[in-house]
């Protein structure tokens, strides 16, 4: 039994335990072992749930990368956002809803970090159609829209509302054993953060003086280097699900390739050893950028 399937057996296990208890109470000595087996399965279920909760808690915060991008000095680029017009098509399947809810969460965080508060609220209204489809709107809290409205003039407050809401969604899905959905939401969010980061490097103005352009790119490279940990987290999140979920398998394979590319290029070490000379270029990112754009296009066009 796969991890994913195992996590969905709670009801059956509880029923088995209840039957075992009834039979033992009637004096069935041979059924005592069944009761013990059921208890062991319940214990294993709880352990698996706890383990997955730990993995989810290590997932990247959707607001962390947008904040780094904003601090890099790169100009806001609206062309990197996913279109709100596509939302209806995502409601046709749970996987599309989960992945693109994550995509929109990253877009909302990017808009908020860039002081595009009203646009962020508009995107939240769009994303809510997917959270309704997934049944997680209530988990975020009925007043989340009001909280965003109240934080219109406070970027940090808006980012906190987004981060808290995403955390509540993860907790709700974990409590209800909807691990596949939680994993795909986080995967979509991380993919979009990578897309925006790589897109800002790719679209950096060519007419800037070399020194100014390199200064912006170095900071963007730092943001991209920090996402190696996010890629590692997604691989960990999808590993126990990949054998029981087709979409988890697809994204696991692609993020594993990204993980290997990060290790081969060793961005973090290159940046840490940079003593003032610019060492990384957009060409260094070409493999990662190409892989991210292919997967992101596949995701937003589901």
mmCIF file of C-alpha atoms in Angstrom:
data_model
loop_
_atom_site.group_PDB
_atom_site.id
_atom_site.type_symbol
_atom_site.label_atom_id
_atom_site.label_comp_id
_atom_site.label_asym_id
_atom_site.label_seq_id
_atom_site.Cartn_x
_atom_site.Cartn_y
_atom_site.Cartn_z
ATOM 1 C CA UNK A 1 0.000 0.000 0.000
ATOM 2 C CA UNK A 2 1.350 3.416 -0.937
ATOM 3 C CA UNK A 3 1.760 6.201 1.584
ATOM 4 C CA UNK A 4 -1.031 8.136 -0.097
ATOM 5 C CA UNK A 5 -3.459 5.220 -0.012
ATOM 6 C CA UNK A 6 -2.443 4.305 3.512
ATOM 7 C CA UNK A 7 -3.344 7.769 4.732
ATOM 8 C CA UNK A 8 -6.881 7.413 3.423
ATOM 9 C CA UNK A 9 -7.714 4.272 5.384
ATOM 10 C CA UNK A 10 -8.642 5.980 8.664
ATOM 11 C CA UNK A 11 -12.327 5.207 8.411
ATOM 12 C CA UNK A 12 -11.742 1.563 7.507
ATOM 13 C CA UNK A 13 -9.188 1.128 10.262
ATOM 14 C CA UNK A 14 -11.455 2.724 12.853
ATOM 15 C CA UNK A 15 -14.291 0.427 11.767
ATOM 16 C CA UNK A 16 -12.022 -2.607 12.000
ATOM 17 C CA UNK A 17 -10.971 -1.575 15.483
ATOM 18 C CA UNK A 18 -14.588 -1.124 16.519
ATOM 19 C CA UNK A 19 -15.562 -4.555 15.224
ATOM 20 C CA UNK A 20 -12.572 -6.137 16.931
ATOM 21 C CA UNK A 21 -13.548 -4.541 20.218
ATOM 22 C CA UNK A 22 -17.125 -5.819 19.922
ATOM 23 C CA UNK A 23 -16.032 -9.351 19.124
ATOM 24 C CA UNK A 24 -13.557 -9.507 21.989
ATOM 25 C CA UNK A 25 -16.259 -8.284 24.336
ATOM 26 C CA UNK A 26 -18.321 -11.289 23.223
ATOM 27 C CA UNK A 27 -15.518 -13.609 24.218
ATOM 28 C CA UNK A 28 -13.841 -14.205 20.836
ATOM 29 C CA UNK A 29 -10.307 -15.007 21.950
ATOM 30 C CA UNK A 30 -9.107 -15.565 18.394
ATOM 31 C CA UNK A 31 -10.118 -12.001 17.519
ATOM 32 C CA UNK A 32 -7.860 -10.483 20.139
ATOM 33 C CA UNK A 33 -5.013 -10.493 17.641
ATOM 34 C CA UNK A 34 -7.213 -8.657 15.107
ATOM 35 C CA UNK A 35 -7.792 -5.948 17.664
ATOM 36 C CA UNK A 36 -4.065 -5.625 18.216
ATOM 37 C CA UNK A 37 -3.447 -5.473 14.466
ATOM 38 C CA UNK A 38 -6.056 -2.736 14.099
ATOM 39 C CA UNK A 39 -4.474 -0.757 16.934
ATOM 40 C CA UNK A 40 -1.071 -1.082 15.264
ATOM 41 C CA UNK A 41 -2.506 0.156 11.973
ATOM 42 C CA UNK A 42 -4.083 3.138 13.711
ATOM 43 C CA UNK A 43 -0.746 3.908 15.364
ATOM 44 C CA UNK A 44 0.994 3.673 11.987
ATOM 45 C CA UNK A 45 -1.643 5.979 10.477
ATOM 46 C CA UNK A 46 -1.090 8.571 13.199
ATOM 47 C CA UNK A 47 2.689 8.339 12.770
ATOM 48 C CA UNK A 48 2.389 8.792 9.002
ATOM 49 C CA UNK A 49 0.124 11.797 9.517
ATOM 50 C CA UNK A 50 2.557 13.331 11.997
ATOM 51 C CA UNK A 51 5.471 12.726 9.631
ATOM 52 C CA UNK A 52 3.651 14.405 6.760
ATOM 53 C CA UNK A 53 2.710 17.314 8.983
ATOM 54 C CA UNK A 54 6.405 17.826 9.745
ATOM 55 C CA UNK A 55 7.171 17.777 6.018
ATOM 56 C CA UNK A 56 4.415 20.327 5.339
ATOM 57 C CA UNK A 57 5.692 22.588 8.096
ATOM 58 C CA UNK A 58 9.091 22.635 6.382
ATOM 59 C CA UNK A 59 7.513 23.868 3.150
ATOM 60 C CA UNK A 60 8.482 27.365 1.983
ATOM 61 C CA UNK A 61 6.417 30.330 3.132
ATOM 62 C CA UNK A 62 4.718 31.763 0.008
ATOM 63 C CA UNK A 63 5.669 35.318 1.014
ATOM 64 C CA UNK A 64 9.397 34.787 1.570
ATOM 65 C CA UNK A 65 10.583 34.858 -2.057
ATOM 66 C CA UNK A 66 8.373 37.789 -3.186
ATOM 67 C CA UNK A 67 9.835 39.846 -0.349
ATOM 68 C CA UNK A 68 13.368 39.026 -1.523
ATOM 69 C CA UNK A 69 12.424 39.909 -5.105
ATOM 70 C CA UNK A 70 11.010 43.260 -4.020
ATOM 71 C CA UNK A 71 14.166 44.027 -2.054
ATOM 72 C CA UNK A 72 16.354 43.227 -5.083
ATOM 73 C CA UNK A 73 15.348 46.487 -6.715
ATOM 74 C CA UNK A 74 13.912 44.761 -9.779
ATOM 75 C CA UNK A 75 10.926 46.540 -11.274
ATOM 76 C CA UNK A 76 7.537 44.879 -10.891
ATOM 77 C CA UNK A 77 6.657 42.838 -13.985
ATOM 78 C CA UNK A 78 2.927 42.196 -14.385
ATOM 79 C CA UNK A 79 3.541 39.967 -17.426
ATOM 80 C CA UNK A 80 4.857 37.267 -15.094
ATOM 81 C CA UNK A 81 1.514 36.854 -13.309
ATOM 82 C CA UNK A 82 -0.906 34.092 -14.242
ATOM 83 C CA UNK A 83 -4.032 35.422 -15.934
ATOM 84 C CA UNK A 84 -7.167 35.614 -13.797
ATOM 85 C CA UNK A 85 -9.191 34.722 -16.891
ATOM 86 C CA UNK A 86 -8.033 31.097 -16.721
ATOM 87 C CA UNK A 87 -9.571 30.353 -13.335
ATOM 88 C CA UNK A 88 -12.767 28.726 -14.638
ATOM 89 C CA UNK A 89 -10.810 26.050 -16.494
ATOM 90 C CA UNK A 90 -8.975 25.108 -13.285
ATOM 91 C CA UNK A 91 -12.228 24.199 -11.528
ATOM 92 C CA UNK A 92 -12.648 21.193 -13.818
ATOM 93 C CA UNK A 93 -10.252 19.009 -11.828
ATOM 94 C CA UNK A 94 -8.956 18.840 -8.274
ATOM 95 C CA UNK A 95 -5.316 18.738 -9.389
ATOM 96 C CA UNK A 96 -5.687 21.850 -11.577
ATOM 97 C CA UNK A 97 -7.518 23.643 -8.746
ATOM 98 C CA UNK A 98 -4.846 22.773 -6.171
ATOM 99 C CA UNK A 99 -1.816 23.568 -8.319
ATOM 100 C CA UNK A 100 -3.181 26.858 -9.609
ATOM 101 C CA UNK A 101 -4.522 27.911 -6.230
ATOM 102 C CA UNK A 102 -0.868 27.683 -5.205
ATOM 103 C CA UNK A 103 0.156 29.666 -8.303
ATOM 104 C CA UNK A 104 -2.305 32.436 -7.435
ATOM 105 C CA UNK A 105 -1.146 32.493 -3.801
ATOM 106 C CA UNK A 106 2.393 33.279 -5.011
ATOM 107 C CA UNK A 107 1.038 35.924 -7.394
ATOM 108 C CA UNK A 108 -0.910 37.524 -4.542
ATOM 109 C CA UNK A 109 2.233 37.561 -2.397
ATOM 110 C CA UNK A 110 4.263 39.082 -5.260
ATOM 111 C CA UNK A 111 1.630 41.785 -5.776
ATOM 112 C CA UNK A 112 1.487 42.522 -2.038
ATOM 113 C CA UNK A 113 5.275 42.701 -1.681
ATOM 114 C CA UNK A 114 5.324 45.092 -4.652
ATOM 115 C CA UNK A 115 2.734 47.395 -3.042
ATOM 116 C CA UNK A 116 0.055 46.421 -5.565
ATOM 117 C CA UNK A 117 -2.527 46.012 -2.822
ATOM 118 C CA UNK A 118 -5.768 46.402 -4.777
ATOM 119 C CA UNK A 119 -4.529 44.066 -7.488
ATOM 120 C CA UNK A 120 -3.637 41.536 -4.773
ATOM 121 C CA UNK A 121 -7.202 41.657 -3.445
ATOM 122 C CA UNK A 122 -8.554 41.205 -6.983
ATOM 123 C CA UNK A 123 -6.358 38.124 -7.373
ATOM 124 C CA UNK A 124 -7.536 36.816 -4.016
ATOM 125 C CA UNK A 125 -11.142 37.089 -5.195
ATOM 126 C CA UNK A 126 -10.152 35.026 -8.240
ATOM 127 C CA UNK A 127 -8.239 32.456 -6.177
ATOM 128 C CA UNK A 128 -11.214 32.054 -3.842
ATOM 129 C CA UNK A 129 -13.082 30.300 -6.655
ATOM 130 C CA UNK A 130 -10.453 27.560 -6.417
ATOM 131 C CA UNK A 131 -10.416 27.469 -2.626
ATOM 132 C CA UNK A 132 -14.214 27.052 -2.755
ATOM 133 C CA UNK A 133 -13.767 24.184 -5.213
ATOM 134 C CA UNK A 134 -11.216 22.541 -2.906
ATOM 135 C CA UNK A 135 -13.341 23.135 0.188
ATOM 136 C CA UNK A 136 -10.675 25.140 2.025
ATOM 137 C CA UNK A 137 -12.190 28.628 2.014
ATOM 138 C CA UNK A 138 -13.622 28.175 5.490
ATOM 139 C CA UNK A 139 -10.210 27.083 6.758
ATOM 140 C CA UNK A 140 -8.753 30.452 5.775
ATOM 141 C CA UNK A 141 -11.417 32.217 7.795
ATOM 142 C CA UNK A 142 -14.557 34.010 6.677
ATOM 143 C CA UNK A 143 -12.982 37.370 7.449
ATOM 144 C CA UNK A 144 -9.824 36.970 5.334
ATOM 145 C CA UNK A 145 -11.167 39.332 2.655
ATOM 146 C CA UNK A 146 -11.885 41.958 5.287
ATOM 147 C CA UNK A 147 -8.407 41.511 6.744
ATOM 148 C CA UNK A 148 -6.842 42.100 3.328
ATOM 149 C CA UNK A 149 -9.008 45.166 2.777
ATOM 150 C CA UNK A 150 -8.027 46.524 6.191
ATOM 151 C CA UNK A 151 -4.345 46.010 5.364
ATOM 152 C CA UNK A 152 -4.476 47.840 2.018
ATOM 153 C CA UNK A 153 -1.985 50.475 3.097
ATOM 154 C CA UNK A 154 0.273 48.110 5.044
ATOM 155 C CA UNK A 155 2.343 45.747 2.897
ATOM 156 C CA UNK A 156 3.683 43.761 5.846
ATOM 157 C CA UNK A 157 0.189 43.271 7.255
ATOM 158 C CA UNK A 158 -1.066 41.983 3.904
ATOM 159 C CA UNK A 159 1.806 39.531 3.632
ATOM 160 C CA UNK A 160 1.057 38.268 7.139
ATOM 161 C CA UNK A 161 -2.601 37.670 6.235
ATOM 162 C CA UNK A 162 -1.487 35.666 3.167
ATOM 163 C CA UNK A 163 1.062 33.643 5.114
ATOM 164 C CA UNK A 164 -1.387 32.919 7.954
ATOM 165 C CA UNK A 165 -4.132 31.914 5.519
ATOM 166 C CA UNK A 166 -1.870 29.500 3.674
ATOM 167 C CA UNK A 167 -0.795 27.997 6.994
ATOM 168 C CA UNK A 168 -4.423 27.449 8.006
ATOM 169 C CA UNK A 169 -5.127 25.716 4.695
ATOM 170 C CA UNK A 170 -2.184 23.340 5.199
ATOM 171 C CA UNK A 171 -3.293 22.540 8.740
ATOM 172 C CA UNK A 172 -6.887 21.921 7.620
ATOM 173 C CA UNK A 173 -5.848 19.600 4.789
ATOM 174 C CA UNK A 174 -3.449 17.701 7.020
ATOM 175 C CA UNK A 175 -6.112 17.226 9.693
ATOM 176 C CA UNK A 176 -8.497 15.883 7.062
ATOM 177 C CA UNK A 177 -5.881 13.595 5.459
ATOM 178 C CA UNK A 178 -5.986 15.525 2.171
ATOM 179 C CA UNK A 179 -2.232 15.301 1.761
ATOM 180 C CA UNK A 180 -2.275 15.123 -2.022
ATOM 181 C CA UNK A 181 -4.178 18.411 -2.237
ATOM 182 C CA UNK A 182 -1.893 20.129 0.287
ATOM 183 C CA UNK A 183 1.213 18.924 -1.558
ATOM 184 C CA UNK A 184 -0.030 20.181 -4.933
ATOM 185 C CA UNK A 185 -0.973 23.609 -3.540
ATOM 186 C CA UNK A 186 2.539 24.049 -2.125
ATOM 187 C CA UNK A 187 4.069 22.745 -5.352
ATOM 188 C CA UNK A 188 2.136 25.303 -7.399
ATOM 189 C CA UNK A 189 3.129 28.117 -5.063
ATOM 190 C CA UNK A 190 6.816 27.195 -5.209
ATOM 191 C CA UNK A 191 6.749 26.771 -8.994
ATOM 192 C CA UNK A 192 5.271 30.252 -9.443
ATOM 193 C CA UNK A 193 7.906 31.807 -7.167
ATOM 194 C CA UNK A 194 10.597 30.189 -9.328
ATOM 195 C CA UNK A 195 8.863 31.385 -12.498
ATOM 196 C CA UNK A 196 8.685 34.998 -11.318
ATOM 197 C CA UNK A 197 12.290 34.953 -10.091
ATOM 198 C CA UNK A 198 13.710 33.501 -13.306
ATOM 199 C CA UNK A 199 11.463 35.765 -15.380
ATOM 200 C CA UNK A 200 12.794 38.885 -13.668
ATOM 201 C CA UNK A 201 16.348 37.847 -14.509
ATOM 202 C CA UNK A 202 15.421 37.002 -18.091
ATOM 203 C CA UNK A 203 13.517 40.282 -18.554
ATOM 204 C CA UNK A 204 16.032 42.544 -16.789
ATOM 205 C CA UNK A 205 16.457 45.732 -18.861
ATOM 206 C CA UNK A 206 19.344 45.390 -21.285
ATOM 207 C CA UNK A 207 19.795 49.150 -21.550
ATOM 208 C CA UNK A 208 20.854 49.615 -17.925
ATOM 209 C CA UNK A 209 24.537 50.414 -17.299
ATOM 210 C CA UNK A 210 26.398 47.148 -16.754
ATOM 211 C CA UNK A 211 27.183 47.929 -13.116
ATOM 212 C CA UNK A 212 23.555 48.756 -12.262
ATOM 213 C CA UNK A 213 22.216 45.750 -14.165
ATOM 214 C CA UNK A 214 24.653 43.405 -12.475
ATOM 215 C CA UNK A 215 23.754 44.803 -9.052
ATOM 216 C CA UNK A 216 20.077 44.006 -9.659
ATOM 217 C CA UNK A 217 20.891 40.590 -11.103
ATOM 218 C CA UNK A 218 23.136 39.627 -8.178
ATOM 219 C CA UNK A 219 20.273 40.259 -5.764
ATOM 220 C CA UNK A 220 17.872 38.326 -7.983
ATOM 221 C CA UNK A 221 20.387 35.493 -8.163
ATOM 222 C CA UNK A 222 20.473 35.494 -4.374
ATOM 223 C CA UNK A 223 16.691 35.094 -4.328
ATOM 224 C CA UNK A 224 16.926 32.243 -6.822
ATOM 225 C CA UNK A 225 19.754 30.565 -4.883
ATOM 226 C CA UNK A 226 17.606 30.644 -1.750
ATOM 227 C CA UNK A 227 14.945 28.687 -3.615
ATOM 228 C CA UNK A 228 17.179 25.615 -3.724
ATOM 229 C CA UNK A 229 15.840 24.835 -0.241
ATOM 230 C CA UNK A 230 12.285 25.253 -1.567
ATOM 231 C CA UNK A 231 12.965 22.808 -4.395
ATOM 232 C CA UNK A 232 14.398 20.323 -1.885
ATOM 233 C CA UNK A 233 11.255 20.741 0.241
ATOM 234 C CA UNK A 234 8.945 19.995 -2.693
ATOM 235 C CA UNK A 235 10.899 16.827 -3.501
ATOM 236 C CA UNK A 236 10.482 15.732 0.129
ATOM 237 C CA UNK A 237 6.768 16.560 0.136
ATOM 238 C CA UNK A 238 6.063 14.650 -3.081
ATOM 239 C CA UNK A 239 8.283 11.632 -2.371
ATOM 240 C CA UNK A 240 5.762 9.694 -0.213
ATOM 241 C CA UNK A 241 2.906 10.528 -2.605
ATOM 242 C CA UNK A 242 4.467 9.868 -6.017
ATOM 243 C CA UNK A 243 3.585 6.171 -6.183
ATOM 244 C CA UNK A 244 -0.105 6.730 -5.524
ATOM 245 C CA UNK A 245 -0.859 9.966 -7.353
ATOM 246 C CA UNK A 246 -0.180 10.580 -11.042
ATOM 247 C CA UNK A 247 0.182 14.349 -10.687
ATOM 248 C CA UNK A 248 2.452 14.005 -7.662
ATOM 249 C CA UNK A 249 4.632 11.685 -9.747
ATOM 250 C CA UNK A 250 4.859 14.172 -12.643
ATOM 251 C CA UNK A 251 5.846 17.075 -10.411
ATOM 252 C CA UNK A 252 8.181 14.935 -8.318
ATOM 253 C CA UNK A 253 10.112 13.955 -11.461
ATOM 254 C CA UNK A 254 10.370 17.566 -12.664
ATOM 255 C CA UNK A 255 11.386 18.988 -9.285
ATOM 256 C CA UNK A 256 13.942 16.200 -8.910
ATOM 257 C CA UNK A 257 15.499 17.410 -12.178
ATOM 258 C CA UNK A 258 15.523 20.971 -10.816
ATOM 259 C CA UNK A 259 17.124 19.715 -7.621
ATOM 260 C CA UNK A 260 19.888 18.039 -9.642
ATOM 261 C CA UNK A 261 20.467 21.223 -11.660
ATOM 262 C CA UNK A 262 20.802 23.285 -8.494
ATOM 263 C CA UNK A 263 23.334 20.840 -7.098
ATOM 264 C CA UNK A 264 25.349 20.853 -10.328
ATOM 265 C CA UNK A 265 25.494 24.663 -10.531
ATOM 266 C CA UNK A 266 26.095 25.134 -6.793
ATOM 267 C CA UNK A 267 24.668 28.657 -6.696
ATOM 268 C CA UNK A 268 24.804 29.081 -2.948
ATOM 269 C CA UNK A 269 28.534 28.418 -2.753
ATOM 270 C CA UNK A 270 29.271 30.685 -5.729
ATOM 271 C CA UNK A 271 27.300 33.514 -4.159
ATOM 272 C CA UNK A 272 28.851 33.065 -0.727
ATOM 273 C CA UNK A 273 32.350 33.173 -2.247
ATOM 274 C CA UNK A 274 31.572 36.267 -4.314
ATOM 275 C CA UNK A 275 33.983 38.915 -2.990
ATOM 276 C CA UNK A 276 32.724 41.803 -5.085
ATOM 277 C CA UNK A 277 33.207 40.374 -8.549
ATOM 278 C CA UNK A 278 30.047 39.439 -10.398
ATOM 279 C CA UNK A 279 30.216 35.701 -11.000
ATOM 280 C CA UNK A 280 26.746 34.539 -11.964
ATOM 281 C CA UNK A 281 24.993 35.373 -15.221
ATOM 282 C CA UNK A 282 21.604 34.776 -16.771
ATOM 283 C CA UNK A 283 23.261 32.051 -18.836
ATOM 284 C CA UNK A 284 23.964 30.157 -15.614
ATOM 285 C CA UNK A 285 20.206 29.998 -15.121
ATOM 286 C CA UNK A 286 19.285 28.878 -18.626
ATOM 287 C CA UNK A 287 18.734 25.209 -17.716
ATOM 288 C CA UNK A 288 16.671 25.990 -14.626
ATOM 289 C CA UNK A 289 14.723 28.737 -16.416
ATOM 290 C CA UNK A 290 13.871 26.436 -19.309
ATOM 291 C CA UNK A 291 12.708 23.638 -17.004
ATOM 292 C CA UNK A 292 10.644 26.017 -14.855
ATOM 293 C CA UNK A 293 8.967 27.661 -17.848
ATOM 294 C CA UNK A 294 8.031 24.318 -19.403
ATOM 295 C CA UNK A 295 6.467 23.037 -16.173
ATOM 296 C CA UNK A 296 4.803 26.345 -15.368
ATOM 297 C CA UNK A 297 3.259 26.539 -18.854
ATOM 298 C CA UNK A 298 1.958 22.999 -18.417
ATOM 299 C CA UNK A 299 0.474 23.961 -15.046
ATOM 300 C CA UNK A 300 -1.296 27.199 -15.931
ATOM 301 C CA UNK A 301 -2.676 25.734 -19.162
ATOM 302 C CA UNK A 302 -4.314 22.703 -17.519
#
